[in-house]
XYZ file of C-alpha atoms in Angstrom:
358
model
C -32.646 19.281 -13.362
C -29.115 21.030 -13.185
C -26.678 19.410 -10.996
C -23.896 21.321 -9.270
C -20.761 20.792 -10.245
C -17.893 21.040 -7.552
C -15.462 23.843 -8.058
C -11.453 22.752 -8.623
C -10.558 23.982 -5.387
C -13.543 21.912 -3.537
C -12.309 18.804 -5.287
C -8.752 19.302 -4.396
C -9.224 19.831 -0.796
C -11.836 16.783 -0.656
C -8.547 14.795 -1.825
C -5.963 16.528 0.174
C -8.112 15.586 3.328
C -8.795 12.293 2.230
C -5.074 11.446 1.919
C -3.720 11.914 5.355
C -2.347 9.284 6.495
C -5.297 7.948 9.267
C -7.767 8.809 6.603
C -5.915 7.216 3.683
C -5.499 3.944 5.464
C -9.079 4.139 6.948
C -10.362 4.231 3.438
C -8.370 2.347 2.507
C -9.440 -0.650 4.698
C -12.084 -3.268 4.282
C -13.672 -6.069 6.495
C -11.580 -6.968 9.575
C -8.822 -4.783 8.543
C -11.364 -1.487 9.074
C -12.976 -3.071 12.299
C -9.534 -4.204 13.334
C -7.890 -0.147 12.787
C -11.382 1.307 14.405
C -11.382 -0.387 17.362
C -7.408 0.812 17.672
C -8.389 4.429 16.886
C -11.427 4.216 19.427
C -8.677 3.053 22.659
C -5.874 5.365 21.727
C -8.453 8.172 21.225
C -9.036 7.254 24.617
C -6.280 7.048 25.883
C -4.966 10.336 24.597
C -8.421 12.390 25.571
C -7.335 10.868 29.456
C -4.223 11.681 29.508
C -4.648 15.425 28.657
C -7.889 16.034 30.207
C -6.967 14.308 33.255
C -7.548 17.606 35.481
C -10.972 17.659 34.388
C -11.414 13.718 34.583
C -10.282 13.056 37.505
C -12.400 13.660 40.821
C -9.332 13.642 43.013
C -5.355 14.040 42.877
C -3.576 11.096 42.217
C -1.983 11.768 45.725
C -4.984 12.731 48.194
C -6.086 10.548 50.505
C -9.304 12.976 52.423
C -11.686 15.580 51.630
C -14.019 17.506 53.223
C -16.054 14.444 54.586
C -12.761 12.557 56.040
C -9.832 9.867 54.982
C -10.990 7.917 51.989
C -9.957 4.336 54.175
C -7.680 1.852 52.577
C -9.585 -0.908 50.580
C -13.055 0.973 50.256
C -14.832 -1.415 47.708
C -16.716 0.980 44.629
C -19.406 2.816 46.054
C -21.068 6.169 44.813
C -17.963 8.039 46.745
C -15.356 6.013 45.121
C -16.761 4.508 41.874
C -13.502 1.928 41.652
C -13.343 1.768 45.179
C -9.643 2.956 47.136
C -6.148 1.062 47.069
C -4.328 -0.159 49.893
C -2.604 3.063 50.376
C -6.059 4.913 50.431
C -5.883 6.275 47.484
C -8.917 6.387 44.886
C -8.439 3.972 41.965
C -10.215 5.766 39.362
C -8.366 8.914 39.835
C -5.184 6.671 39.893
C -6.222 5.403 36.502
C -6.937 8.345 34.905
C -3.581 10.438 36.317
C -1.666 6.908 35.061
C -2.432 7.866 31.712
C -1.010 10.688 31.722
C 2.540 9.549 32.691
C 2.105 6.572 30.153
C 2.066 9.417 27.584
C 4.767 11.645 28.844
C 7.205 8.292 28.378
C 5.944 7.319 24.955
C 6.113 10.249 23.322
C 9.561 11.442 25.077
C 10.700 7.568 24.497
C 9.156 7.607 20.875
C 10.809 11.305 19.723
C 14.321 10.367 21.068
C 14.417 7.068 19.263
C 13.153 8.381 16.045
C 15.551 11.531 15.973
C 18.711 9.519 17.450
C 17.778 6.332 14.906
C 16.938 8.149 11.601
C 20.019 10.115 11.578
C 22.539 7.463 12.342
C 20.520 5.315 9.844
C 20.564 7.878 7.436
C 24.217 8.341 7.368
C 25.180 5.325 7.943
C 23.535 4.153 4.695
C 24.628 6.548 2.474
C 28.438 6.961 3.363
C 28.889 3.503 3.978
C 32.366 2.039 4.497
C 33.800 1.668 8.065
C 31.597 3.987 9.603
C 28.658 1.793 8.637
C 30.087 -1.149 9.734
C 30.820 0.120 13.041
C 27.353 1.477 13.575
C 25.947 -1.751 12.703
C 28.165 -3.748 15.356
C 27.152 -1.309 17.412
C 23.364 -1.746 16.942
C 23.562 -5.485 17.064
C 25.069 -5.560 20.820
C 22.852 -2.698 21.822
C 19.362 -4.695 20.376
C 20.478 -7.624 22.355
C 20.161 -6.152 26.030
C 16.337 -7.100 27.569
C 14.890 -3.749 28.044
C 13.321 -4.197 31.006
C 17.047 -5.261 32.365
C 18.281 -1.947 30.958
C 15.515 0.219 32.424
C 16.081 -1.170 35.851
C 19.580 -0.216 35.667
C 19.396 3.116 33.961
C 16.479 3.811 36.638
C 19.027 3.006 39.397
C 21.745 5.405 37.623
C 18.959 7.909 37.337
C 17.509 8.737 40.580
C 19.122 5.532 42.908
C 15.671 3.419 42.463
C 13.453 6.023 43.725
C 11.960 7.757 41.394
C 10.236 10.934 41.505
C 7.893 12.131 38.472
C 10.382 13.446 36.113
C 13.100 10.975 37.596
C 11.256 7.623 36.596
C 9.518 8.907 33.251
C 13.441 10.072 31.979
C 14.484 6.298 33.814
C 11.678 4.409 31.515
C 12.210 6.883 28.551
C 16.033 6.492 27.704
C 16.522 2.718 28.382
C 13.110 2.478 25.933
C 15.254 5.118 23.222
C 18.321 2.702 23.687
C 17.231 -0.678 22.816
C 14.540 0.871 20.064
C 17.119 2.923 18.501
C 18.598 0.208 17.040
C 15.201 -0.832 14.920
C 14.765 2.678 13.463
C 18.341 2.582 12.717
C 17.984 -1.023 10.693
C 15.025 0.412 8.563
C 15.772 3.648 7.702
C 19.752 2.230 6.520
C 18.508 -0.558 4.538
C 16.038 2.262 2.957
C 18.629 4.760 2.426
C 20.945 2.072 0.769
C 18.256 1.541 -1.706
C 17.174 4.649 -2.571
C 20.623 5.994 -2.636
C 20.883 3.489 -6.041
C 17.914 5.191 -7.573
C 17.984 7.201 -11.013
C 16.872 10.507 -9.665
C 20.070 10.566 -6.350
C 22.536 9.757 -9.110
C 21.040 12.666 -11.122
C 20.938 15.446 -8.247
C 24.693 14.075 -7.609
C 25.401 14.888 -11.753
C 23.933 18.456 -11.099
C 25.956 19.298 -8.424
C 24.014 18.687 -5.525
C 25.681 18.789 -1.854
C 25.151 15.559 0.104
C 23.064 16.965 2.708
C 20.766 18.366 0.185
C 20.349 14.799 -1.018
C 19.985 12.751 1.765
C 17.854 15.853 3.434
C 15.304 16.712 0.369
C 15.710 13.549 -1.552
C 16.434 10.304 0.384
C 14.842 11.343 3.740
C 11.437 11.669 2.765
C 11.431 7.789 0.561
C 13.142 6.582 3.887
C 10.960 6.933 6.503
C 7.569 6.246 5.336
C 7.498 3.370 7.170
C 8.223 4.314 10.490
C 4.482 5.013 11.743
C 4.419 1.213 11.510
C 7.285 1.079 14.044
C 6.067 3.704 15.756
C 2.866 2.173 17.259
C 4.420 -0.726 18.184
C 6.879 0.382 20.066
C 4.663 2.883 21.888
C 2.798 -0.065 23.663
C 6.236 -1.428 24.104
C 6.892 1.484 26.096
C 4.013 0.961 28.254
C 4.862 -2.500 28.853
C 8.593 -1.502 30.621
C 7.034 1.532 32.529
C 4.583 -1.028 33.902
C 7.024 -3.463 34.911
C 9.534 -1.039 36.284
C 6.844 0.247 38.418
C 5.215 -3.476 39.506
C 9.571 -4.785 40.188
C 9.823 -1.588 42.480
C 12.140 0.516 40.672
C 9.060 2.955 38.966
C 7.348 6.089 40.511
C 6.501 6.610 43.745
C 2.931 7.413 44.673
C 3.750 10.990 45.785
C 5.449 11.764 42.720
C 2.592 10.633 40.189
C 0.455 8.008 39.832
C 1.408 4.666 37.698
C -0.014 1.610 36.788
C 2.530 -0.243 37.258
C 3.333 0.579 40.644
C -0.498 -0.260 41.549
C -0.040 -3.513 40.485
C 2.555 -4.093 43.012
C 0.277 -2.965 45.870
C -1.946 -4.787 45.057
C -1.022 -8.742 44.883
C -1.590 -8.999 48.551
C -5.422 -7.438 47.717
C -5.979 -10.870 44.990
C -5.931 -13.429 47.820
C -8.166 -11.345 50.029
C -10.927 -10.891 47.307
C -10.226 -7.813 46.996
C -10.431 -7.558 43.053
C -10.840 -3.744 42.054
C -7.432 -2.675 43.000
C -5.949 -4.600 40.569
C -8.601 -5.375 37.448
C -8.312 -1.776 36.846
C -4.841 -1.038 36.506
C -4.147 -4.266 34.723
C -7.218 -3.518 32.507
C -5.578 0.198 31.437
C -2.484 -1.649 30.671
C -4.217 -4.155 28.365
C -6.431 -1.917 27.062
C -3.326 1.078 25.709
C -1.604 -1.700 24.541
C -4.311 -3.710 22.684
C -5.246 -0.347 20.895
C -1.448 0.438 19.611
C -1.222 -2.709 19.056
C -4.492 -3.022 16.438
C -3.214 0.024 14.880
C 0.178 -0.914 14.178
C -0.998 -4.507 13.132
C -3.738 -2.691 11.220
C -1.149 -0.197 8.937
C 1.343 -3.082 8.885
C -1.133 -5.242 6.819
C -2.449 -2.147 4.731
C 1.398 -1.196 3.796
C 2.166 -4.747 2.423
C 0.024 -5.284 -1.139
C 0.283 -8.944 -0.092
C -1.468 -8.932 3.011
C -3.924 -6.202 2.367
C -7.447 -7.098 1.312
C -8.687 -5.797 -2.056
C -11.681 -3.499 -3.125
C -13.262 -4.669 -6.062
C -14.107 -1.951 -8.239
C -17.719 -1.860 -7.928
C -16.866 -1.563 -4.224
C -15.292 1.996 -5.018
C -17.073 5.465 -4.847
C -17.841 7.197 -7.707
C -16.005 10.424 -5.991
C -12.770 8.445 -5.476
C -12.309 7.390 -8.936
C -9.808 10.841 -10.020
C -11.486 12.479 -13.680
C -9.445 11.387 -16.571
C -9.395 12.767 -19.671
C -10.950 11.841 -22.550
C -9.953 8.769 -24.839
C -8.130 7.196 -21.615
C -8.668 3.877 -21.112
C -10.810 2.500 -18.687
C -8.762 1.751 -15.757
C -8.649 -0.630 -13.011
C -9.496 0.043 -9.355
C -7.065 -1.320 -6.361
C -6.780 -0.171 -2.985
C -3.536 1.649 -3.417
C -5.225 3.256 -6.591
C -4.911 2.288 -10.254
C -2.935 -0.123 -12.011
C 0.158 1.261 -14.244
C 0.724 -0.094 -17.490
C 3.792 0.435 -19.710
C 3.031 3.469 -20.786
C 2.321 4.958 -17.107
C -1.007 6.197 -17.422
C -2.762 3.052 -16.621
C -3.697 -0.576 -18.121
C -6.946 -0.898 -20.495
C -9.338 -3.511 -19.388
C -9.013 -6.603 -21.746
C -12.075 -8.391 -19.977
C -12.283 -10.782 -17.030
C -12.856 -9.628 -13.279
C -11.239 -6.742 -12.305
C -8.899 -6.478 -9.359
């Protein structure tokens, strides 16, 4: 019985899709590493699908304190009205929750892009021109990384908006002190990257041809430098939950009219804890540990599948037959890793000499 055979194009968009970079690493992973990058994916899928769809989530504003029937009351334990019961303010805690995701994300990403844009470039130049310039910026970077960013955030809130911080007021208050003190870790990878690469056969050769330095470090040391910034990425996204949390819980964060925060419902609530009153604050605290513990997993996850040392191998027989990439005929058998096959001297792959394989 004929088999079909898949078409060129079918097989190269079955690999194009199976090499972005979630997929990639999720294949990539075995054991506790998968369960361990899963279970990340699951809460910051989470996370994300609250944040945007909190409209729709939500049964109330993260402001309103009636409807139709009346005032909510201050302290309502979960009932069928109120499934998390109400805060001390009278506010409903599940539709504080869900709009508190929603400002978390609007400070890591704004936190996140600024870092990344400001750090890469100053790292990028900074490693390839060198000389006094570099030695300035790293001075520099050294007495920025050592301010405590929660110290920072307090002050740059205060700056900001005088401590009271409206929506767009606190988020900008927790974003740049978060973009100053990370700045300065972007900036230390992507130099020691470019300093590298800049060494590398194929810069000296576009430099031989005539090649402008932009177009180098653009087209040719950029894209070597910052593949591992994801890594970074993740963990400094919980990070950024972290200091909106405590700005909010010191006093210094949003106030409830503004937007709702986790943080902030923290404060308001430490009086609840010694009444027994427990759901104002196990749910806030729980969407705090919750983000984090899922950015966390991932970044810990990619970390370990980014470092040969740390991350677990496949054995061969382990590997799909429709992962193993045709090769021609009268190639040696090759070798199957996690990262994909092993390179001999001539570059097109070591010959199995017996023993267990990789």
């Amino acid at each position: 019985m004929a088999t079909a055979v898949p078409t060129p194009e079918q097989t190269g968009r079955r690999r194009s899709w199976r090499r972005l970079p979630v997929v990639h690493q999720l294949r990539q992973s075995v054991g506790l590493q998968r369960g361990m990058l899963i279970a990340g994916l699951v809460l910051m899928g989470l996370f994300v699908v609250t944040a945007v769809f909190a409209p729709l989530l939500a049964p109330y504003e993260y402001g309103q304190l009636r409807d139709a029937q009346g005032s909510f009351g201050a302290q309502q334990p979960p009932s069928a009205e109120h499934w998390l019961g109400t805060t001390v303010g009278g506010y409903d805690v599940l539709s504080r929750v869900i709009w508190g995701s929603r400002t978390a994300l609007y400070v890591i990403v704004i936190a996140v892009l600024l870092s990344i844009v400001l750090g890469v470039l100053l790292g990028l130049v900074s490693g390839y021109f060198g000389g006094w310039l570099d030695r300035v910026l790293v001075v520099i970077a050294d007495a920025v990384y050592a301010f405590p960013t929660l110290l920072l955030a307090i002050v740059v809130a205060i700056v900001i908006s005088g401590g009271q911080s409206r929506l767009w007021g606190g988020i900008f208050a927790a974003a740049i002190s978060i973009t100053v003190v990370f700045i300065p870790q972007y900036f230390r990878v992507v130099r020691a990257e470019t300093v590298r690469i800049k060494a590398e056969a194929f810069v000296e050769s576009a430099k031989v041809i005539g090649a402008s330095n932009r177009r180098i470090m653009t087209r040719h040391v950029l894209r070597n430098a910052t593949r591992t910034l994801p890594l970074i990425l993740t963990l400094n996204a919980s990070e950024a939950i972290l200091t909106l949390a405590g700005l909010g819980f010191l006093g210094f964060g949003i106030q409830p009219t503004a937007a709702a925060e986790w943080g902030y419902d923290l404060n308001r609530s430490l009086s609840d804890v010694s009444s027994g009153i427990w759901w104002t604050s196990v749910f806030p605290g729980a969407a705090i540990v919750l983000t984090v513990l899922g950015l966390t997993l991932v970044g810990e996850s990619l970390n370990d599948l980014a470092d040969p040392r740390l991350r677990t191998r496949r054995r061969a027989a382990d590997v799909p037959e429709d992962e193993v990439e045709d090769a021609p005929a009268g190639t040696p058998e090759v070798s199957a890793v996690p990262g994909g096959t092993l390179s001999g001297p001539d570059g097109i792959g070591a010959p199995h000499t017996g023993g267990t394989r990789a």
